[in-house]
Every structure is written in structure tokens, then in C-alpha cells.
PDB file of C-alpha atoms in Angstrom:
ATOM      1  CA  ASP A   9       0.060   0.132  -0.145  1.00  0.00           C
ATOM      2  CA  THR A  10       1.725   3.442  -1.161  1.00  0.00           C
ATOM      3  CA  GLU A  11      -1.199   5.473  -0.308  1.00  0.00           C
ATOM      4  CA  VAL A  12      -1.322   8.833   1.275  1.00  0.00           C
ATOM      5  CA  THR A  13      -4.571  10.676   1.993  1.00  0.00           C
ATOM      6  CA  GLN A  14      -5.489  14.028   2.120  1.00  0.00           C
ATOM      7  CA  THR A  15      -8.456  15.922   3.393  1.00  0.00           C
ATOM      8  CA  PRO A  16     -10.426  18.210   2.210  1.00  0.00           C
ATOM      9  CA  LYS A  17      -9.877  17.817  -1.546  1.00  0.00           C
ATOM     10  CA  HIS A  18     -11.031  21.243  -2.041  1.00  0.00           C
ATOM     11  CA  LEU A  19     -11.271  24.212   0.223  1.00  0.00           C
ATOM     12  CA  VAL A  20     -12.427  27.852  -0.254  1.00  0.00           C
ATOM     13  CA  MET A  21     -11.679  30.229   2.618  1.00  0.00           C
ATOM     14  CA  GLY A  22     -12.163  33.923   3.288  1.00  0.00           C
ATOM     15  CA  MET A  23      -8.797  36.149   4.611  1.00  0.00           C
ATOM     16  CA  THR A  24     -10.047  35.885   8.180  1.00  0.00           C
ATOM     17  CA  ASN A  25     -11.098  32.210   8.575  1.00  0.00           C
ATOM     18  CA  LYS A  26      -8.839  29.422  10.193  1.00  0.00           C
ATOM     19  CA  LYS A  27      -8.786  25.983   8.576  1.00  0.00           C
ATOM     20  CA  SER A  28      -6.646  22.875   8.669  1.00  0.00           C
ATOM     21  CA  LEU A  29      -5.552  20.467   5.866  1.00  0.00           C
ATOM     22  CA  LYS A  30      -4.781  17.020   6.997  1.00  0.00           C
ATOM     23  CA  CYS A  31      -2.556  14.125   5.621  1.00  0.00           C
ATOM     24  CA  GLU A  32      -2.556  10.661   6.743  1.00  0.00           C
ATOM     25  CA  GLN A  33       0.136   7.757   5.522  1.00  0.00           C
ATOM     26  CA  HIS A  34       0.312   4.053   7.091  1.00  0.00           C
ATOM     27  CA  MET A  35       3.646   3.106   5.174  1.00  0.00           C
ATOM     28  CA  GLY A  36       5.525   3.398   8.254  1.00  0.00           C
ATOM     29  CA  HIS A  37       7.471   6.577   6.641  1.00  0.00           C
ATOM     30  CA  ARG A  38       9.513   8.562   9.147  1.00  0.00           C
ATOM     31  CA  ALA A  39       9.331  11.739   6.980  1.00  0.00           C
ATOM     32  CA  MET A  40       6.293  13.714   5.983  1.00  0.00           C
ATOM     33  CA  TYR A  41       6.278  16.737   3.648  1.00  0.00           C
ATOM     34  CA  TRP A  42       4.039  19.898   2.973  1.00  0.00           C
ATOM     35  CA  TYR A  43       4.874  21.534  -0.676  1.00  0.00           C
ATOM     36  CA  LYS A  44       2.517  24.276  -2.136  1.00  0.00           C
ATOM     37  CA  GLN A  45       2.229  24.164  -6.210  1.00  0.00           C
ATOM     38  CA  LYS A  46       1.074  26.859  -8.665  1.00  0.00           C
ATOM     39  CA  ALA A  47      -0.077  26.158 -11.966  1.00  0.00           C
ATOM     40  CA  LYS A  48       2.499  25.150 -14.493  1.00  0.00           C
ATOM     41  CA  LYS A  49       5.313  25.367 -11.691  1.00  0.00           C
ATOM     42  CA  PRO A  50       6.741  22.173 -10.025  1.00  0.00           C
ATOM     43  CA  PRO A  51       6.235  21.648  -6.024  1.00  0.00           C
ATOM     44  CA  GLU A  52       7.834  23.974  -3.989  1.00  0.00           C
ATOM     45  CA  LEU A  53       8.753  22.928  -0.615  1.00  0.00           C
ATOM     46  CA  MET A  54       7.411  24.352   2.492  1.00  0.00           C
ATOM     47  CA  PHE A  55       8.015  22.075   5.723  1.00  0.00           C
ATOM     48  CA  VAL A  56       9.429  18.472   6.411  1.00  0.00           C
ATOM     49  CA  TYR A  57       8.815  16.271   9.774  1.00  0.00           C
ATOM     50  CA  SER A  58      11.564  13.666  10.351  1.00  0.00           C
ATOM     51  CA  TYR A  59      10.740  11.322  13.076  1.00  0.00           C
ATOM     52  CA  GLU A  60       7.721  13.555  14.125  1.00  0.00           C
ATOM     53  CA  LYS A  61      10.146  16.741  14.668  1.00  0.00           C
ATOM     54  CA  LEU A  62      10.125  19.736  12.178  1.00  0.00           C
ATOM     55  CA  SER A  63      13.620  19.436  10.531  1.00  0.00           C
ATOM     56  CA  ILE A  64      12.842  21.761   7.431  1.00  0.00           C
ATOM     57  CA  ASN A  65      11.014  25.071   7.300  1.00  0.00           C
ATOM     58  CA  GLU A  66      11.525  26.797   4.093  1.00  0.00           C
ATOM     59  CA  SER A  67      10.883  30.213   5.539  1.00  0.00           C
ATOM     60  CA  VAL A  68       7.207  29.952   5.168  1.00  0.00           C
ATOM     61  CA  PRO A  69       5.025  32.913   6.612  1.00  0.00           C
ATOM     62  CA  SER A  70       3.767  31.963  10.120  1.00  0.00           C
ATOM     63  CA  ARG A  71       0.015  32.380   8.797  1.00  0.00           C
ATOM     64  CA  PHE A  72       1.248  28.408   7.812  1.00  0.00           C
ATOM     65  CA  SER A  73       1.599  26.291  10.885  1.00  0.00           C
ATOM     66  CA  PRO A  74       2.218  22.773  10.620  1.00  0.00           C
ATOM     67  CA  GLU A  75       1.666  19.988  13.387  1.00  0.00           C
ATOM     68  CA  CYS A  76       2.875  16.399  13.247  1.00  0.00           C
ATOM     69  CA  PRO A  77       0.456  14.700  15.968  1.00  0.00           C
ATOM     70  CA  ASN A  78       2.160  11.426  15.317  1.00  0.00           C
ATOM     71  CA  SER A  79       4.148   9.379  12.886  1.00  0.00           C
ATOM     72  CA  SER A  80       1.199   8.773  10.597  1.00  0.00           C
ATOM     73  CA  LEU A  81      -0.527  12.168  10.748  1.00  0.00           C
ATOM     74  CA  LEU A  82       0.634  15.568   9.289  1.00  0.00           C
ATOM     75  CA  ASN A  83      -1.701  18.756   9.643  1.00  0.00           C
ATOM     76  CA  LEU A  84      -1.070  22.207   8.228  1.00  0.00           C
ATOM     77  CA  HIS A  85      -3.002  24.969   9.943  1.00  0.00           C
ATOM     78  CA  LEU A  86      -4.100  27.939   8.276  1.00  0.00           C
ATOM     79  CA  HIS A  87      -4.876  31.524   9.450  1.00  0.00           C
ATOM     80  CA  ALA A  88      -5.275  34.786   7.884  1.00  0.00           C
ATOM     81  CA  LEU A  89      -4.249  33.702   4.211  1.00  0.00           C
ATOM     82  CA  GLN A  90      -3.895  35.826   1.262  1.00  0.00           C
ATOM     83  CA  PRO A  91      -5.414  35.381  -1.962  1.00  0.00           C
ATOM     84  CA  GLU A  92      -2.061  34.774  -3.219  1.00  0.00           C
ATOM     85  CA  ASP A  93      -1.842  31.555  -1.126  1.00  0.00           C
ATOM     86  CA  SER A  94      -4.480  29.928  -3.515  1.00  0.00           C
ATOM     87  CA  ALA A  95      -2.551  26.895  -4.811  1.00  0.00           C
ATOM     88  CA  LEU A  96      -2.672  22.998  -4.433  1.00  0.00           C
ATOM     89  CA  TYR A  97      -1.264  22.071  -1.284  1.00  0.00           C
ATOM     90  CA  LEU A  98       0.319  18.509  -1.458  1.00  0.00           C
ATOM     91  CA  CYS A  99       1.398  16.356   1.317  1.00  0.00           C
ATOM     92  CA  ALA A 100       4.111  13.653   0.816  1.00  0.00           C
ATOM     93  CA  SER A 101       6.054  11.009   2.657  1.00  0.00           C
ATOM     94  CA  SER A 102       9.064   9.066   2.441  1.00  0.00           C
ATOM     95  CA  GLN A 103      11.237   6.597   4.388  1.00  0.00           C
ATOM     96  CA  GLY A 104      13.372   9.864   5.308  1.00  0.00           C
ATOM     97  CA  ARG A 105      16.551   8.045   4.319  1.00  0.00           C
ATOM     98  CA  SER A 106      18.611   8.524   0.893  1.00  0.00           C
ATOM     99  CA  GLY A 107      17.643   6.396  -1.874  1.00  0.00           C
ATOM    100  CA  TYR A 108      13.920   6.185  -1.010  1.00  0.00           C
ATOM    101  CA  GLU A 109      11.157   7.772  -3.092  1.00  0.00           C
ATOM    102  CA  GLN A 110       8.639  10.046  -2.121  1.00  0.00           C
ATOM    103  CA  TYR A 111       4.593   9.192  -2.256  1.00  0.00           C
ATOM    104  CA  PHE A 112       2.639  12.098  -2.916  1.00  0.00           C
ATOM    105  CA  GLY A 113      -1.089  12.508  -1.753  1.00  0.00           C
ATOM    106  CA  PRO A 114      -3.816  13.705  -4.151  1.00  0.00           C
ATOM    107  CA  GLY A 115      -3.556  17.349  -2.652  1.00  0.00           C
ATOM    108  CA  THR A 116      -5.801  20.029  -1.501  1.00  0.00           C
ATOM    109  CA  ARG A 117      -7.009  22.849  -3.921  1.00  0.00           C
ATOM    110  CA  LEU A 118      -7.000  25.898  -1.923  1.00  0.00           C
ATOM    111  CA  THR A 119      -8.631  28.987  -2.937  1.00  0.00           C
ATOM    112  CA  VAL A 120      -8.487  32.272  -0.666  1.00  0.00           C
ATOM    113  CA  THR A 121     -11.046  34.930  -1.412  1.00  0.00           C
TER     114      THR A 121
ATOM    115  CA  ARG B  27      22.322  28.314 -11.401  1.00  0.00           C
ATOM    116  CA  LYS B  28      19.302  26.046 -10.832  1.00  0.00           C
ATOM    117  CA  GLU B  29      19.841  22.957  -8.989  1.00  0.00           C
ATOM    118  CA  VAL B  30      17.977  20.709 -11.072  1.00  0.00           C
ATOM    119  CA  GLU B  31      17.601  21.616 -14.990  1.00  0.00           C
ATOM    120  CA  GLN B  32      15.208  20.167 -17.685  1.00  0.00           C
ATOM    121  CA  ASP B  33      14.200  20.523 -21.123  1.00  0.00           C
ATOM    122  CA  PRO B  34      11.932  23.191 -21.178  1.00  0.00           C
ATOM    123  CA  GLY B  35       9.238  21.898 -23.495  1.00  0.00           C
ATOM    124  CA  PRO B  36       6.569  21.630 -24.323  1.00  0.00           C
ATOM    125  CA  PHE B  37       7.094  18.652 -26.629  1.00  0.00           C
ATOM    126  CA  ASN B  38       4.391  17.595 -29.090  1.00  0.00           C
ATOM    127  CA  VAL B  39       4.956  14.064 -30.673  1.00  0.00           C
ATOM    128  CA  PRO B  40       2.617  11.922 -32.835  1.00  0.00           C
ATOM    129  CA  GLU B  41       1.674   8.742 -31.330  1.00  0.00           C
ATOM    130  CA  GLY B  42       3.881   6.026 -31.797  1.00  0.00           C
ATOM    131  CA  ALA B  43       6.939   8.290 -31.608  1.00  0.00           C
ATOM    132  CA  THR B  44       9.891   7.793 -29.189  1.00  0.00           C
ATOM    133  CA  VAL B  45      10.842  11.106 -27.009  1.00  0.00           C
ATOM    134  CA  ALA B  46      13.932  11.615 -24.794  1.00  0.00           C
ATOM    135  CA  PHE B  47      13.798  14.124 -21.639  1.00  0.00           C
ATOM    136  CA  ASN B  48      17.010  15.389 -20.427  1.00  0.00           C
ATOM    137  CA  CYS B  49      17.787  16.523 -16.508  1.00  0.00           C
ATOM    138  CA  THR B  50      21.054  17.802 -15.020  1.00  0.00           C
ATOM    139  CA  TYR B  51      21.657  18.335 -11.500  1.00  0.00           C
ATOM    140  CA  SER B  52      24.352  20.475 -10.035  1.00  0.00           C
ATOM    141  CA  ASN B  53      25.211  18.743  -6.761  1.00  0.00           C
ATOM    142  CA  SER B  54      27.619  16.074  -7.492  1.00  0.00           C
ATOM    143  CA  ALA B  55      26.980  14.806  -3.859  1.00  0.00           C
ATOM    144  CA  SER B  56      23.274  13.884  -4.742  1.00  0.00           C
ATOM    145  CA  GLN B  57      22.516  10.322  -3.851  1.00  0.00           C
ATOM    146  CA  SER B  58      19.234   9.010  -5.747  1.00  0.00           C
ATOM    147  CA  PHE B  59      17.166  10.270  -8.805  1.00  0.00           C
ATOM    148  CA  PHE B  60      13.808   9.582  -9.511  1.00  0.00           C
ATOM    149  CA  TRP B  61      11.339  10.347 -12.483  1.00  0.00           C
ATOM    150  CA  TYR B  62       7.735  11.371 -11.770  1.00  0.00           C
ATOM    151  CA  ARG B  63       4.631  12.149 -14.105  1.00  0.00           C
ATOM    152  CA  GLN B  64       2.090  14.861 -13.111  1.00  0.00           C
ATOM    153  CA  ASP B  65      -0.974  14.890 -14.711  1.00  0.00           C
ATOM    154  CA  CYS B  66      -3.196  18.225 -14.944  1.00  0.00           C
ATOM    155  CA  ARG B  67      -4.591  19.155 -11.565  1.00  0.00           C
ATOM    156  CA  LYS B  68      -3.193  15.859 -10.137  1.00  0.00           C
ATOM    157  CA  GLU B  69      -0.664  14.600  -7.872  1.00  0.00           C
ATOM    158  CA  PRO B  70       3.164  13.652  -8.863  1.00  0.00           C
ATOM    159  CA  LYS B  71       3.329  10.099  -9.294  1.00  0.00           C
ATOM    160  CA  LEU B  72       6.471   7.945  -9.340  1.00  0.00           C
ATOM    161  CA  LEU B  73       7.104   6.784 -12.808  1.00  0.00           C
ATOM    162  CA  MET B  74      10.922   5.127 -11.810  1.00  0.00           C
ATOM    163  CA  SER B  75      13.550   5.485 -10.116  1.00  0.00           C
ATOM    164  CA  VAL B  76      16.869   5.891 -11.808  1.00  0.00           C
ATOM    165  CA  TYR B  77      19.858   3.615 -11.121  1.00  0.00           C
ATOM    166  CA  SER B  78      23.594   3.856 -12.393  1.00  0.00           C
ATOM    167  CA  SER B  79      23.366   0.985 -14.297  1.00  0.00           C
ATOM    168  CA  GLY B  80      20.307   2.063 -16.337  1.00  0.00           C
ATOM    169  CA  ASN B  81      16.953   0.721 -15.905  1.00  0.00           C
ATOM    170  CA  GLU B  82      13.771  -0.261 -18.242  1.00  0.00           C
ATOM    171  CA  ASP B  83      10.206  -0.498 -17.173  1.00  0.00           C
ATOM    172  CA  GLY B  84       8.109  -1.631 -20.397  1.00  0.00           C
ATOM    173  CA  ARG B  85       8.319   1.405 -22.914  1.00  0.00           C
ATOM    174  CA  PHE B  86      10.282   3.700 -20.546  1.00  0.00           C
ATOM    175  CA  THR B  87      13.954   3.518 -20.011  1.00  0.00           C
ATOM    176  CA  ALA B  88      16.018   5.893 -17.757  1.00  0.00           C
ATOM    177  CA  GLN B  89      19.696   6.245 -17.504  1.00  0.00           C
ATOM    178  CA  LEU B  90      22.138   8.091 -15.036  1.00  0.00           C
ATOM    179  CA  ASN B  91      25.571   9.387 -15.804  1.00  0.00           C
ATOM    180  CA  ARG B  92      27.060  10.607 -12.411  1.00  0.00           C
ATOM    181  CA  ALA B  93      30.304  11.730 -14.002  1.00  0.00           C
ATOM    182  CA  SER B  94      28.335  14.273 -16.331  1.00  0.00           C
ATOM    183  CA  GLN B  95      25.382  14.784 -13.607  1.00  0.00           C
ATOM    184  CA  TYR B  96      22.780  13.881 -16.137  1.00  0.00           C
ATOM    185  CA  ILE B  97      19.723  11.692 -16.245  1.00  0.00           C
ATOM    186  CA  SER B  98      17.420  10.933 -18.838  1.00  0.00           C
ATOM    187  CA  LEU B  99      14.049   9.392 -19.771  1.00  0.00           C
ATOM    188  CA  LEU B 100      13.429   7.684 -23.293  1.00  0.00           C
ATOM    189  CA  ILE B 101       9.517   6.727 -24.077  1.00  0.00           C
ATOM    190  CA  ARG B 102       9.413   4.565 -26.665  1.00  0.00           C
ATOM    191  CA  ASP B 103       5.853   3.919 -28.794  1.00  0.00           C
ATOM    192  CA  SER B 104       4.243   6.916 -27.055  1.00  0.00           C
ATOM    193  CA  LYS B 105       0.407   6.656 -26.366  1.00  0.00           C
ATOM    194  CA  LEU B 106      -2.084   9.384 -25.972  1.00  0.00           C
ATOM    195  CA  SER B 107      -2.024   8.581 -22.070  1.00  0.00           C
ATOM    196  CA  ASP B 108       1.941   9.524 -21.907  1.00  0.00           C
ATOM    197  CA  SER B 109       0.716  13.354 -22.054  1.00  0.00           C
ATOM    198  CA  ALA B 110       1.749  14.759 -18.823  1.00  0.00           C
ATOM    199  CA  THR B 111       4.446  16.767 -17.325  1.00  0.00           C
ATOM    200  CA  TYR B 112       7.542  14.910 -16.360  1.00  0.00           C
ATOM    201  CA  LEU B 113       9.416  15.837 -13.291  1.00  0.00           C
ATOM    202  CA  CYS B 114      13.127  15.104 -12.578  1.00  0.00           C
ATOM    203  CA  VAL B 115      13.694  14.681  -8.929  1.00  0.00           C
ATOM    204  CA  VAL B 116      17.040  14.613  -7.047  1.00  0.00           C
ATOM    205  CA  ASN B 117      17.371  13.389  -3.709  1.00  0.00           C
ATOM    206  CA  GLU B 118      20.752  15.146  -2.301  1.00  0.00           C
ATOM    207  CA  TYR B 119      20.617  13.483   1.016  1.00  0.00           C
ATOM    208  CA  GLY B 120      17.870  11.988   3.526  1.00  0.00           C
ATOM    209  CA  GLN B 121      14.818  14.064   3.363  1.00  0.00           C
ATOM    210  CA  ASN B 122      16.234  16.760   0.716  1.00  0.00           C
ATOM    211  CA  PHE B 123      14.437  16.188  -2.479  1.00  0.00           C
ATOM    212  CA  VAL B 124      14.918  18.887  -5.155  1.00  0.00           C
ATOM    213  CA  PHE B 125      12.622  19.056  -8.120  1.00  0.00           C
ATOM    214  CA  GLY B 126      13.236  19.974 -11.782  1.00  0.00           C
ATOM    215  CA  PRO B 127      10.773  22.291 -13.401  1.00  0.00           C
ATOM    216  CA  GLY B 128       9.360  19.573 -15.220  1.00  0.00           C
ATOM    217  CA  THR B 129       8.813  19.196 -19.342  1.00  0.00           C
ATOM    218  CA  ARG B 130       5.304  19.108 -20.663  1.00  0.00           C
ATOM    219  CA  LEU B 131       4.736  16.060 -22.985  1.00  0.00           C
ATOM    220  CA  SER B 132       1.640  16.002 -25.471  1.00  0.00           C
ATOM    221  CA  VAL B 133       1.159  13.013 -27.686  1.00  0.00           C
ATOM    222  CA  LEU B 134      -0.845  13.675 -30.584  1.00  0.00           C
ATOM    223  CA  PRO B 135      -3.321  11.507 -32.388  1.00  0.00           C
TER     224      PRO B 135
END
């Protein structure tokens, strides 16, 4: 089973709302990732958790707040977003060691109005 | 200089054609290499890992040249369903994956 699940599939939120994106994997992977992807661009790394600890934060604005409650779950809390934050948000997981590939969830398409 | 570069594309080819994609990377210490395909408005999906000895999976062949820091993907007998964006991904170490900009392929009937 190489499945990563994400909810919700679509999300529309106003600039004053607070919402959360959720990601889950049951492959025993120890690294989990959040990416942001705009149209016709490759995924852009936001955060990496390794063994449930934040290991990489690519200078992401504080209106995005990641959380890793356990080794299978990853959340992204959203607050006071801007219209330019509208994008596809992808979660991925990997073994966390060199030589192993990443598996992506289907993404959440976020629109900020 | 970008860390991972790919052919700019797009590639428009007829069904049945052979098409080759190229990718170069700048970090000579990079450890592993992958090709992903991404359909419009979908997530990237692993197509194949790339090994130094080269590897083949049906109509797809991937090659790695560590000395030249170059990776390739060859698709033979293109199908309409091969139309997608192909992403070259380099794993520099551990959790550090670097994506190329992608090359879009359209296979035409």
C-alpha cells in the first residue's frame, strides 16, 4: 500500500478564516512533507517533519503552521491567508533516508477569497 | 544556477514516436534520482527510480550518468495516455528532494 490521503480535496476560505489541512499515511514512513504548487510550476517545499520533529522550514510565513501529532499524521493549520496563497497543497511521505522515493497525496486545492 | 534543470518543452509528438527527456543536476553529492509524472491538476506519481546501471520498465528507459550529472528518460511507442508533465527529482540526502521545473509532453493522435 503506497497511499497517502489528504482532506479536504477542495477548500475555499476567506482571509479571516482558520482552517486545517490533514494528511495521513500508513506506510511506516518517518518523513512527511508539505508542498505548495502553483499552476505550471513544480512543487515548492514548505516543511519537512522527520521522526515527528520539524526538520526543515523553508521560510514559510507564520500564517501557515504545521503540526505532526504522530508518525502517521500531518496537519497544516491556516490562518489569515492571502489570495496569493491559493494553490494546490500536496502532502508527501518517504522513508526519510537517502535512496527512497516520496509518495504524494492527491492534494488539497485551496482558494482564498 | 538552478539545482536541477530540464528540457524546457513542451514536446508535441505523434502517437508511436520515441521521445527523450534530459535532466542535469548541480550537486555532485546527490544520492538518488527519480522520474515522476504529473497529470493536470493531479499529484506527482512515481514513474521510476533511476539507477547507475540504467533501468527499463516496459516502454520507459531511464539512464544516469554521475560523471556528467545527467539523467535521461526515454519513452518508446508513445501513447496518448503518456501526455503529462515529467518531473526530474534529485534526492540530495535524507529528506532533501530537489525538483526540476518539469517538461510537458503532449502526444497527438
